[in-house]
């Protein structure tokens, strides 16, 4: 293949070569007919493949978020997850999936915490390898991102993260190294931020260790608009500028080469990498794809349900779960997210699924609508929630949905679309000449006062049955992409509806120069008397056999583009839980968030189940777990704080543009142990529906420093049903000559077993014992091996001496 690629490169002149190194548009690379190269399509992931648009008429599979996958601790499931995304990509004509996100969950306040797998570098690395292998088994490229240390959203375009070399190698580059060296990832995405004074698209890390030490032979693609220089980025290991066609390369790069500022050999190397990628995904007429016939795709919808259940973490259970439907005839399901569950994070992770199953709908399906009763109890967000498409009628077609008209400055019609949803996004695909976008629909509104409105950026004019109720201008609070797209401002007006069909028309005009438009048409949930609603929810719980309270976050709380400022649940959700728990001792709380939230009532309820952002079949997975059809198989991939004020809860907010990673190698559970603090729930914690006993561990007394150390564990399922245990192995080195964590994860094994004895084998790799000191070193001598079921529960201890 390399000889063929060199021959194709020789057919291109400098202008042709440079043209290939900037995108043709927002999602595609340039074609080059002279060498039989077609355009390649890149698409956002990492928990779904959106394709080139946000159009709900072409729906995408929505898998559970990164934290849910991380909570499975299951590389085999991660491989299937990646393979499902690879199959989705092929179905949509996508060559490159922009995922997985393998930055660490350094702080629970990070806006994209939900996208990442874990706080731990080893757990993240193992899942990243499996994910990448799964995607690329379909002949589609995976793109580990964001290289490197892109762990928070505050000032993400400009922040300079200061990190010492050892911390970089051992912690923040570890998963990237595994994805490149072991899984042979075909792309890596460079991040917006700087590391130690240099922006990542110009950073020496792109050459060493990425290409030189690790042998990466793929394409370094920029995060969108991350490349801001010509010669500096071109002389680094940056290969592809996205999006296009405008950018800092193009003619500027041609001029820089001719002026001697950038060697043409550097351009040639970038084009070689791009052509190598094209050969791998089958984008060259003259070379076959490396996977000409990918394996058959499994049922992605069924997989979404399986992953959601496998990642749910049962952190408390006072004999409350699983439910036995024969023992009760009434269930109170409470909370706004019970009815409108949050299934995915905001920003580039967003896809449009064909169908979303809420916990309320799934429980009604499983138990009967007469058994399951619902009240809102407390709201999650005061923003606009999109109208349910089932309640909307396109006034022109008479079918479900919305008529959209694109209007020129003079009001003439440029184009028309018939859409199915009330949340609409156009990214680089607004028809030319559009000044105003009009949404027209008929809403089947229940009688009463509704706070109707829209979330969008620009001038908004809203009419209801011909009467203008809003005419206002909104502005982006953040001033950048976060405000304009990821968190658009919302406005509402209180309108009294008589019941039945009402015509609603929204016109919005935006003067942003960003290549996108986004709008949500809907209504805010406004409770006339919040105290009365909580009391009514508690009363419903009191007269029910069991109560489920679904709490969580909303679209304006966890998203790309901004970080959280608090870990508290929004609104009156804590008050709701306490009122319901006081009314019914059999109260179960389901937490529907992508990242840790504070649970101040956690010891006052019968059970707490963490459901994450569970993908399109979230509700069905919840019903499976509550009713005992499936085991809640998850273990925490990050510790959950008790108060949020602990020293171990790190900040992602820079000072004067600089964020110092002062914790060094003591990230996550390592920091909790070092600081002597105990979280509400520790790393690795999780309960199931059976009991386990760890009985004996066998660890060799001595082992060669350059070979894996085998650890055998005898355990037993002492309960009455089959279940899953995650046997976790940690290391420590008291009296080390090298600064080390108090304890660090070294390996684990999944054990699925019926009642009775079972065995587990964990192979601890040499790297687990090593530290970085200008190279990987092993300190000879005795290490302590801790074996248990969480970082805080390691009842078996052995020692091994490395020689």
mmCIF file of C-alpha atoms in Angstrom, residues 436-677:
data_model
loop_
_atom_site.group_PDB
_atom_site.id
_atom_site.type_symbol
_atom_site.label_atom_id
_atom_site.label_comp_id
_atom_site.label_asym_id
_atom_site.label_seq_id
_atom_site.Cartn_x
_atom_site.Cartn_y
_atom_site.Cartn_z
ATOM 1 C CA UNK A 436 -35.428 34.462 8.532
ATOM 2 C CA UNK A 437 -36.596 30.957 9.388
ATOM 3 C CA UNK A 438 -40.295 30.402 10.018
ATOM 4 C CA UNK A 439 -41.757 27.443 11.918
ATOM 5 C CA UNK A 440 -45.501 26.865 11.581
ATOM 6 C CA UNK A 441 -47.414 24.107 13.334
ATOM 7 C CA UNK A 442 -50.685 23.259 15.024
ATOM 8 C CA UNK A 443 -50.336 22.279 18.663
ATOM 9 C CA UNK A 444 -52.900 20.082 20.357
ATOM 10 C CA UNK A 445 -52.758 22.062 23.591
ATOM 11 C CA UNK A 446 -54.434 20.964 26.816
ATOM 12 C CA UNK A 447 -56.722 23.620 28.251
ATOM 13 C CA UNK A 448 -55.050 26.043 30.631
ATOM 14 C CA UNK A 449 -52.195 28.521 30.818
ATOM 15 C CA UNK A 450 -49.009 27.431 29.047
ATOM 16 C CA UNK A 451 -45.688 29.265 28.978
ATOM 17 C CA UNK A 452 -44.985 28.898 25.271
ATOM 18 C CA UNK A 453 -41.819 30.174 23.669
ATOM 19 C CA UNK A 454 -38.590 29.335 21.976
ATOM 20 C CA UNK A 455 -34.879 28.892 22.549
ATOM 21 C CA UNK A 456 -32.808 30.453 19.793
ATOM 22 C CA UNK A 457 -30.338 33.217 19.118
ATOM 23 C CA UNK A 458 -31.586 36.383 17.436
ATOM 24 C CA UNK A 459 -34.919 38.111 16.979
ATOM 25 C CA UNK A 460 -37.890 35.903 17.890
ATOM 26 C CA UNK A 461 -41.470 36.696 16.918
ATOM 27 C CA UNK A 462 -44.113 34.224 18.149
ATOM 28 C CA UNK A 463 -47.824 34.229 17.356
ATOM 29 C CA UNK A 464 -50.560 31.990 18.741
ATOM 30 C CA UNK A 465 -53.759 31.747 16.680
ATOM 31 C CA UNK A 466 -52.789 34.953 14.895
ATOM 32 C CA UNK A 467 -52.035 36.961 18.029
ATOM 33 C CA UNK A 468 -48.461 38.087 18.582
ATOM 34 C CA UNK A 469 -47.320 37.059 22.066
ATOM 35 C CA UNK A 470 -43.550 37.572 21.765
ATOM 36 C CA UNK A 471 -41.272 39.933 19.883
ATOM 37 C CA UNK A 472 -37.828 40.024 21.423
ATOM 38 C CA UNK A 473 -34.119 39.724 20.706
ATOM 39 C CA UNK A 474 -31.915 37.212 22.516
ATOM 40 C CA UNK A 475 -28.136 37.364 22.804
ATOM 41 C CA UNK A 476 -25.539 34.694 23.486
ATOM 42 C CA UNK A 477 -24.383 34.920 27.068
ATOM 43 C CA UNK A 478 -21.031 33.297 26.354
ATOM 44 C CA UNK A 479 -20.492 35.164 23.104
ATOM 45 C CA UNK A 480 -19.112 32.084 21.341
ATOM 46 C CA UNK A 481 -20.365 28.731 20.122
ATOM 47 C CA UNK A 482 -21.588 27.723 23.579
ATOM 48 C CA UNK A 483 -24.145 30.508 23.685
ATOM 49 C CA UNK A 484 -25.140 30.415 20.045
ATOM 50 C CA UNK A 485 -25.572 26.715 19.609
ATOM 51 C CA UNK A 486 -24.977 24.569 22.667
ATOM 52 C CA UNK A 487 -27.028 26.631 25.118
ATOM 53 C CA UNK A 488 -29.307 29.032 23.239
ATOM 54 C CA UNK A 489 -31.236 31.558 25.334
ATOM 55 C CA UNK A 490 -34.942 30.962 25.843
ATOM 56 C CA UNK A 491 -37.944 33.276 26.144
ATOM 57 C CA UNK A 492 -41.576 32.465 26.947
ATOM 58 C CA UNK A 493 -44.962 34.088 27.262
ATOM 59 C CA UNK A 494 -47.898 32.929 29.373
ATOM 60 C CA UNK A 495 -50.826 32.168 27.084
ATOM 61 C CA UNK A 496 -54.224 30.742 27.976
ATOM 62 C CA UNK A 497 -55.364 27.913 25.717
ATOM 63 C CA UNK A 498 -58.929 26.700 25.515
ATOM 64 C CA UNK A 499 -57.990 23.142 24.613
ATOM 65 C CA UNK A 500 -57.707 21.604 21.175
ATOM 66 C CA UNK A 501 -55.729 22.728 18.134
ATOM 67 C CA UNK A 502 -53.936 26.085 18.155
ATOM 68 C CA UNK A 503 -51.792 27.481 15.347
ATOM 69 C CA UNK A 504 -48.313 28.519 16.474
ATOM 70 C CA UNK A 505 -45.921 30.442 14.238
ATOM 71 C CA UNK A 506 -42.350 31.353 15.142
ATOM 72 C CA UNK A 507 -40.118 33.541 13.038
ATOM 73 C CA UNK A 508 -36.515 33.953 14.040
ATOM 74 C CA UNK A 509 -33.799 36.007 12.444
ATOM 75 C CA UNK A 510 -30.155 35.590 13.404
ATOM 76 C CA UNK A 511 -27.262 37.847 12.516
ATOM 77 C CA UNK A 512 -24.561 35.473 13.746
ATOM 78 C CA UNK A 513 -21.776 34.731 11.306
ATOM 79 C CA UNK A 514 -21.545 31.143 12.551
ATOM 80 C CA UNK A 515 -22.521 28.536 9.925
ATOM 81 C CA UNK A 516 -25.439 27.263 11.984
ATOM 82 C CA UNK A 517 -28.954 27.916 13.175
ATOM 83 C CA UNK A 518 -30.651 26.200 16.091
ATOM 84 C CA UNK A 519 -34.155 26.611 17.499
ATOM 85 C CA UNK A 520 -36.444 24.864 19.939
ATOM 86 C CA UNK A 521 -40.174 25.590 19.841
ATOM 87 C CA UNK A 522 -42.056 24.518 22.931
ATOM 88 C CA UNK A 523 -43.139 25.421 26.422
ATOM 89 C CA UNK A 524 -41.587 25.764 29.849
ATOM 90 C CA UNK A 525 -42.902 23.704 32.736
ATOM 91 C CA UNK A 526 -43.938 26.289 35.302
ATOM 92 C CA UNK A 527 -45.535 25.098 38.511
ATOM 93 C CA UNK A 528 -48.100 27.517 39.894
ATOM 94 C CA UNK A 529 -47.314 26.418 43.453
ATOM 95 C CA UNK A 530 -44.095 24.344 43.799
ATOM 96 C CA UNK A 531 -44.825 23.488 47.441
ATOM 97 C CA UNK A 532 -48.279 22.233 46.561
ATOM 98 C CA UNK A 533 -46.870 20.095 43.743
ATOM 99 C CA UNK A 534 -44.299 18.488 46.065
ATOM 100 C CA UNK A 535 -47.040 17.821 48.621
ATOM 101 C CA UNK A 536 -49.220 16.230 45.946
ATOM 102 C CA UNK A 537 -46.329 14.016 44.840
ATOM 103 C CA UNK A 538 -45.722 12.937 48.421
ATOM 104 C CA UNK A 539 -49.427 12.175 48.838
ATOM 105 C CA UNK A 540 -49.365 10.002 45.720
ATOM 106 C CA UNK A 541 -46.328 8.179 47.094
ATOM 107 C CA UNK A 542 -48.021 7.638 50.457
ATOM 108 C CA UNK A 543 -50.965 5.858 48.850
ATOM 109 C CA UNK A 544 -48.741 3.722 46.589
ATOM 110 C CA UNK A 545 -46.972 0.458 47.360
ATOM 111 C CA UNK A 546 -43.623 1.793 46.137
ATOM 112 C CA UNK A 547 -42.320 5.114 44.856
ATOM 113 C CA UNK A 548 -39.721 5.882 42.198
ATOM 114 C CA UNK A 549 -38.333 9.411 42.091
ATOM 115 C CA UNK A 550 -36.371 10.258 38.959
ATOM 116 C CA UNK A 551 -33.993 13.163 39.502
ATOM 117 C CA UNK A 552 -31.330 14.534 37.207
ATOM 118 C CA UNK A 553 -30.037 17.322 35.037
ATOM 119 C CA UNK A 554 -31.194 19.066 31.893
ATOM 120 C CA UNK A 555 -29.901 20.394 28.610
ATOM 121 C CA UNK A 556 -28.664 23.654 30.119
ATOM 122 C CA UNK A 557 -26.672 21.944 32.880
ATOM 123 C CA UNK A 558 -24.450 19.276 31.284
ATOM 124 C CA UNK A 559 -23.195 20.075 27.811
ATOM 125 C CA UNK A 560 -20.244 20.865 25.667
ATOM 126 C CA UNK A 561 -19.411 24.559 25.734
ATOM 127 C CA UNK A 562 -19.552 25.299 29.447
ATOM 128 C CA UNK A 563 -18.740 23.766 32.814
ATOM 129 C CA UNK A 564 -21.008 23.382 35.792
ATOM 130 C CA UNK A 565 -20.670 25.755 38.707
ATOM 131 C CA UNK A 566 -22.441 23.479 41.189
ATOM 132 C CA UNK A 567 -22.947 19.752 41.711
ATOM 133 C CA UNK A 568 -26.354 20.264 43.330
ATOM 134 C CA UNK A 569 -29.457 18.960 41.629
ATOM 135 C CA UNK A 570 -31.309 21.845 39.989
ATOM 136 C CA UNK A 571 -34.622 23.150 41.224
ATOM 137 C CA UNK A 572 -36.536 21.605 44.101
ATOM 138 C CA UNK A 573 -35.578 18.009 43.381
ATOM 139 C CA UNK A 574 -33.894 17.466 46.757
ATOM 140 C CA UNK A 575 -37.032 18.693 48.502
ATOM 141 C CA UNK A 576 -39.096 16.320 46.386
ATOM 142 C CA UNK A 577 -36.990 13.303 47.321
ATOM 143 C CA UNK A 578 -37.132 14.090 51.031
ATOM 144 C CA UNK A 579 -40.892 14.599 50.976
ATOM 145 C CA UNK A 580 -41.503 11.363 49.112
ATOM 146 C CA UNK A 581 -39.089 9.388 51.310
ATOM 147 C CA UNK A 582 -40.891 10.654 54.394
ATOM 148 C CA UNK A 583 -44.211 9.558 52.903
ATOM 149 C CA UNK A 584 -43.123 6.115 51.712
ATOM 150 C CA UNK A 585 -40.205 4.131 53.205
ATOM 151 C CA UNK A 586 -39.975 2.070 50.013
ATOM 152 C CA UNK A 587 -38.737 5.031 47.956
ATOM 153 C CA UNK A 588 -36.214 4.328 45.191
ATOM 154 C CA UNK A 589 -34.329 7.172 43.523
ATOM 155 C CA UNK A 590 -33.092 6.946 39.945
ATOM 156 C CA UNK A 591 -30.414 9.523 39.109
ATOM 157 C CA UNK A 592 -30.569 10.596 35.455
ATOM 158 C CA UNK A 593 -27.363 12.605 35.077
ATOM 159 C CA UNK A 594 -24.200 12.145 33.074
ATOM 160 C CA UNK A 595 -21.859 13.203 35.857
ATOM 161 C CA UNK A 596 -21.856 13.211 39.665
ATOM 162 C CA UNK A 597 -24.500 15.222 41.485
ATOM 163 C CA UNK A 598 -24.928 15.744 45.204
ATOM 164 C CA UNK A 599 -27.339 13.383 46.944
ATOM 165 C CA UNK A 600 -27.791 14.871 50.445
ATOM 166 C CA UNK A 601 -30.745 12.524 51.162
ATOM 167 C CA UNK A 602 -28.889 9.371 50.067
ATOM 168 C CA UNK A 603 -29.188 7.694 53.484
ATOM 169 C CA UNK A 604 -32.893 8.537 53.799
ATOM 170 C CA UNK A 605 -34.149 6.441 50.881
ATOM 171 C CA UNK A 606 -34.416 2.700 50.351
ATOM 172 C CA UNK A 607 -32.316 2.531 47.181
ATOM 173 C CA UNK A 608 -30.302 4.753 44.859
ATOM 174 C CA UNK A 609 -29.669 3.745 41.248
ATOM 175 C CA UNK A 610 -27.398 5.768 38.963
ATOM 176 C CA UNK A 611 -28.707 5.615 35.412
ATOM 177 C CA UNK A 612 -26.458 8.153 33.608
ATOM 178 C CA UNK A 613 -27.580 9.371 30.165
ATOM 179 C CA UNK A 614 -28.881 6.015 29.034
ATOM 180 C CA UNK A 615 -29.462 6.327 25.291
ATOM 181 C CA UNK A 616 -32.664 5.841 23.351
ATOM 182 C CA UNK A 617 -33.826 2.714 25.229
ATOM 183 C CA UNK A 618 -33.065 4.143 28.654
ATOM 184 C CA UNK A 619 -36.567 3.611 29.993
ATOM 185 C CA UNK A 620 -36.661 -0.040 29.018
ATOM 186 C CA UNK A 621 -33.286 -0.622 30.672
ATOM 187 C CA UNK A 622 -34.583 1.060 33.839
ATOM 188 C CA UNK A 623 -37.610 -1.216 33.887
ATOM 189 C CA UNK A 624 -35.377 -4.255 33.290
ATOM 190 C CA UNK A 625 -33.197 -3.379 36.273
ATOM 191 C CA UNK A 626 -35.978 -2.350 38.666
ATOM 192 C CA UNK A 627 -37.914 -5.546 37.952
ATOM 193 C CA UNK A 628 -34.855 -7.777 38.176
ATOM 194 C CA UNK A 629 -34.864 -8.835 34.533
ATOM 195 C CA UNK A 630 -31.273 -7.594 34.314
ATOM 196 C CA UNK A 631 -28.564 -7.088 36.885
ATOM 197 C CA UNK A 632 -27.479 -3.471 37.533
ATOM 198 C CA UNK A 633 -23.998 -4.377 36.334
ATOM 199 C CA UNK A 634 -22.157 -1.090 36.743
ATOM 200 C CA UNK A 635 -19.367 0.044 39.032
ATOM 201 C CA UNK A 636 -18.455 3.685 39.526
ATOM 202 C CA UNK A 637 -15.887 4.948 36.988
ATOM 203 C CA UNK A 638 -15.375 8.026 39.194
ATOM 204 C CA UNK A 639 -15.974 8.834 42.827
ATOM 205 C CA UNK A 640 -19.122 10.778 43.731
ATOM 206 C CA UNK A 641 -18.543 13.674 46.163
ATOM 207 C CA UNK A 642 -20.618 14.057 49.310
ATOM 208 C CA UNK A 643 -20.649 17.856 49.517
ATOM 209 C CA UNK A 644 -18.789 19.193 46.478
ATOM 210 C CA UNK A 645 -16.614 21.288 48.784
ATOM 211 C CA UNK A 646 -14.020 18.568 49.309
ATOM 212 C CA UNK A 647 -10.407 19.326 48.470
ATOM 213 C CA UNK A 648 -10.467 16.338 46.142
ATOM 214 C CA UNK A 649 -13.054 18.021 43.878
ATOM 215 C CA UNK A 650 -10.699 19.753 41.477
ATOM 216 C CA UNK A 651 -11.350 22.995 39.644
ATOM 217 C CA UNK A 652 -11.367 23.384 35.900
ATOM 218 C CA UNK A 653 -11.445 27.179 36.028
ATOM 219 C CA UNK A 654 -8.200 28.865 34.908
ATOM 220 C CA UNK A 655 -6.620 31.869 36.579
ATOM 221 C CA UNK A 656 -5.309 34.508 34.177
ATOM 222 C CA UNK A 657 -5.667 31.987 31.362
ATOM 223 C CA UNK A 658 -3.660 29.275 33.108
ATOM 224 C CA UNK A 659 -4.914 26.076 34.741
ATOM 225 C CA UNK A 660 -2.277 24.284 36.782
ATOM 226 C CA UNK A 661 -2.752 20.558 37.305
ATOM 227 C CA UNK A 662 -1.342 20.840 40.803
ATOM 228 C CA UNK A 663 -2.637 17.392 41.768
ATOM 229 C CA UNK A 664 -0.054 15.807 39.475
ATOM 230 C CA UNK A 665 -0.518 12.041 39.324
ATOM 231 C CA UNK A 666 -3.030 12.107 42.190
ATOM 232 C CA UNK A 667 -6.180 12.295 40.077
ATOM 233 C CA UNK A 668 -9.584 10.918 41.054
ATOM 234 C CA UNK A 669 -9.560 8.213 43.728
ATOM 235 C CA UNK A 670 -5.831 8.726 44.146
ATOM 236 C CA UNK A 671 -6.534 12.279 45.283
ATOM 237 C CA UNK A 672 -9.317 11.244 47.664
ATOM 238 C CA UNK A 673 -6.942 8.788 49.349
ATOM 239 C CA UNK A 674 -4.078 11.263 49.455
ATOM 240 C CA UNK A 675 -6.257 13.956 51.007
ATOM 241 C CA UNK A 676 -7.739 11.587 53.555
ATOM 242 C CA UNK A 677 -11.262 12.380 52.345
#
